[in-house]
Amino acid sequence: MQKVKSDILTHRGSHFDLGVQTAQWMQHTPLLKNREQEWKKRMPRFDIHIKETYDIFQTYAPQIWEEIRGMQEVLNLPTRQMILNFAHYRFTPLKNSGCTVYLGNDYMVRNYDYHPATYDGRYLLFQPNDGGLAQIGPTSRVTGRMDGMNEAGLAMGYNFMHRKHPGDGFVCYMIGRLVLQYCKDVPEAIKLLKEIPHRSSFSYIVMDKYLNHAIIEVTPRSIDVRYDHTCTNHFKLLTHENRNYTKESTERLDRLIKQTPAQLGKMDAFKLFNNPEFEIYSKLFKSWSGTIHTSMYEPQSLTAHITLGENKAPVEIDFQQWLNGESLNINELTGQIDTELTFATY
């Protein structure tokens, strides 16, 4: 077992200043160096177009472009390299990944399953003053989000489906950021996901403060919406888009359904996801599908819960209190994962 940790950072202010703070944090970690090493191991299988990327951000996310500019101010990297590492828009090494989501009566719980070397080790509370909604959640590839909740009470997570036949578009973790940044409820999230260009095929799971919820199945070619409580790594509507091998995903879904009665309490649900004995938590780290964190969001109270690794009670954060101006009394998360593979910040 390896002890792991994630920094908890907060920022109130502009996106540009968040970019400055983020770059200063990065300078005290090997994250960028590790990222560059990854690009040397596997050359990008997509093109970088500076003008087109700038234009797409001005259309959908101008504030996030300012965040990237703030990072560039500190890192002093060429725009092409900033886009490669932080813009997450791809033009036309594909790995499997997991992730499991359950929508309870008034909460959303999920396991984030992927490769530890891709994990930022950074949990962020951000309250912007120049547009966009305040957000809480773990960051992905610095500017993206793999799950989270915003000040309007919209919670979001996503599950990988496949990357065959990719298109020109945003990748999953930037799409997750866009949903949290600009959508206040489930209908707005569905509308945005129908409008933006998608790189790959994912399901995006959302729940709002009115307890509306949806699972939006997305590919670069099509989109459909189902109103269900469970999601693993295969489509139920866009079945023609599924990978040839979905046995592990369907079996994990069956285990999840059998263990989630209608009135499952939130802490029982969290334990179900975080304890390996229930076989929802995964230790397949070398196959790019080990559980790195378990998170839970309560949209009505704006409460977030998260733990790194397995078999640990979650840290609870009252996002509403922080939005009201109270300071946070913790600055890191710790846990244990059963692998020698390390985070990108180690």
PDB file of N, CA and C in Angstrom, residues 45-47 89-92 162-171 197-201 219-221:
ATOM      1  N   ARG A  45      -1.514  12.169 -30.610  1.00  0.00           N
ATOM      2  CA  ARG A  45      -2.198  11.674 -31.811  1.00  0.00           C
ATOM      3  C   ARG A  45      -3.286  12.671 -32.217  1.00  0.00           C
ATOM      4  N   PHE A  46      -2.924  13.927 -32.228  1.00  0.00           N
ATOM      5  CA  PHE A  46      -3.838  14.979 -32.640  1.00  0.00           C
ATOM      6  C   PHE A  46      -3.004  16.194 -33.013  1.00  0.00           C
ATOM      7  N   ASP A  47      -3.622  17.153 -33.670  1.00  0.00           N
ATOM      8  CA  ASP A  47      -2.928  18.366 -34.088  1.00  0.00           C
ATOM      9  C   ASP A  47      -3.231  19.513 -33.132  1.00  0.00           C
ATOM     10  N   TYR A  89      -8.362  20.784 -26.076  1.00  0.00           N
ATOM     11  CA  TYR A  89      -9.178  20.741 -27.282  1.00  0.00           C
ATOM     12  C   TYR A  89      -8.350  20.040 -28.341  1.00  0.00           C
ATOM     13  N   ARG A  90      -8.877  18.988 -28.932  1.00  0.00           N
ATOM     14  CA  ARG A  90      -8.091  18.133 -29.827  1.00  0.00           C
ATOM     15  C   ARG A  90      -8.633  18.173 -31.264  1.00  0.00           C
ATOM     16  N   PHE A  91      -7.723  18.210 -32.220  1.00  0.00           N
ATOM     17  CA  PHE A  91      -8.075  18.125 -33.628  1.00  0.00           C
ATOM     18  C   PHE A  91      -7.628  16.765 -34.176  1.00  0.00           C
ATOM     19  N   THR A  92      -8.619  16.311 -34.986  1.00  0.00           N
ATOM     20  CA  THR A  92      -8.232  15.191 -35.775  1.00  0.00           C
ATOM     21  C   THR A  92      -7.803  15.637 -37.114  1.00  0.00           C
ATOM     22  N   HIS A 162     -15.534   4.983 -24.911  1.00  0.00           N
ATOM     23  CA  HIS A 162     -14.478   4.555 -25.827  1.00  0.00           C
ATOM     24  C   HIS A 162     -13.907   5.782 -26.523  1.00  0.00           C
ATOM     25  N   ARG A 163     -12.772   5.594 -27.216  1.00  0.00           N
ATOM     26  CA  ARG A 163     -12.178   6.675 -27.984  1.00  0.00           C
ATOM     27  C   ARG A 163     -12.038   6.321 -29.468  1.00  0.00           C
ATOM     28  N   LYS A 164     -12.795   5.357 -29.940  1.00  0.00           N
ATOM     29  CA  LYS A 164     -12.727   5.026 -31.360  1.00  0.00           C
ATOM     30  C   LYS A 164     -13.410   6.122 -32.170  1.00  0.00           C
ATOM     31  N   HIS A 165     -12.909   6.339 -33.382  1.00  0.00           N
ATOM     32  CA  HIS A 165     -13.457   7.350 -34.284  1.00  0.00           C
ATOM     33  C   HIS A 165     -13.580   8.718 -33.606  1.00  0.00           C
ATOM     34  N   PRO A 166     -12.482   9.266 -33.073  1.00  0.00           N
ATOM     35  CA  PRO A 166     -12.561  10.559 -32.380  1.00  0.00           C
ATOM     36  C   PRO A 166     -12.884  11.689 -33.351  1.00  0.00           C
ATOM     37  N   GLY A 167     -13.391  12.786 -32.795  1.00  0.00           N
ATOM     38  CA  GLY A 167     -13.680  13.972 -33.586  1.00  0.00           C
ATOM     39  C   GLY A 167     -12.866  15.153 -33.099  1.00  0.00           C
ATOM     40  N   ASP A 168     -12.968  16.279 -33.787  1.00  0.00           N
ATOM     41  CA  ASP A 168     -12.372  17.513 -33.305  1.00  0.00           C
ATOM     42  C   ASP A 168     -13.252  18.041 -32.180  1.00  0.00           C
ATOM     43  N   GLY A 169     -12.659  18.247 -31.020  1.00  0.00           N
ATOM     44  CA  GLY A 169     -13.497  18.729 -29.929  1.00  0.00           C
ATOM     45  C   GLY A 169     -12.799  18.730 -28.595  1.00  0.00           C
ATOM     46  N   PHE A 170     -13.553  19.148 -27.568  1.00  0.00           N
ATOM     47  CA  PHE A 170     -13.056  19.168 -26.194  1.00  0.00           C
ATOM     48  C   PHE A 170     -12.958  17.740 -25.662  1.00  0.00           C
ATOM     49  N   VAL A 171     -11.961  17.508 -24.795  1.00  0.00           N
ATOM     50  CA  VAL A 171     -11.849  16.216 -24.126  1.00  0.00           C
ATOM     51  C   VAL A 171     -12.670  16.238 -22.843  1.00  0.00           C
ATOM     52  N   PRO A 197     -18.503  20.758 -29.332  1.00  0.00           N
ATOM     53  CA  PRO A 197     -17.888  19.630 -30.050  1.00  0.00           C
ATOM     54  C   PRO A 197     -17.176  18.684 -29.085  1.00  0.00           C
ATOM     55  N   HIS A 198     -17.306  17.383 -29.324  1.00  0.00           N
ATOM     56  CA  HIS A 198     -16.760  16.356 -28.441  1.00  0.00           C
ATOM     57  C   HIS A 198     -15.649  15.584 -29.135  1.00  0.00           C
ATOM     58  N   ARG A 199     -14.561  15.351 -28.403  1.00  0.00           N
ATOM     59  CA  ARG A 199     -13.453  14.569 -28.923  1.00  0.00           C
ATOM     60  C   ARG A 199     -13.754  13.072 -28.906  1.00  0.00           C
ATOM     61  N   SER A 200     -14.293  12.577 -27.780  1.00  0.00           N
ATOM     62  CA  SER A 200     -14.449  11.136 -27.580  1.00  0.00           C
ATOM     63  C   SER A 200     -15.819  10.821 -27.002  1.00  0.00           C
ATOM     64  N   SER A 201     -16.048   9.551 -26.697  1.00  0.00           N
ATOM     65  CA  SER A 201     -17.360   9.071 -26.266  1.00  0.00           C
ATOM     66  C   SER A 201     -17.383   8.829 -24.760  1.00  0.00           C
ATOM     67  N   THR A 219     -21.234  10.940 -28.040  1.00  0.00           N
ATOM     68  CA  THR A 219     -20.122  10.586 -28.925  1.00  0.00           C
ATOM     69  C   THR A 219     -19.867  11.805 -29.819  1.00  0.00           C
ATOM     70  N   PRO A 220     -18.778  11.803 -30.594  1.00  0.00           N
ATOM     71  CA  PRO A 220     -18.585  12.909 -31.540  1.00  0.00           C
ATOM     72  C   PRO A 220     -19.677  12.994 -32.603  1.00  0.00           C
ATOM     73  N   ARG A 221     -20.499  11.937 -32.708  1.00  0.00           N
ATOM     74  CA  ARG A 221     -21.504  11.870 -33.762  1.00  0.00           C
ATOM     75  C   ARG A 221     -22.935  12.017 -33.270  1.00  0.00           C
TER      76      ARG A 221
END
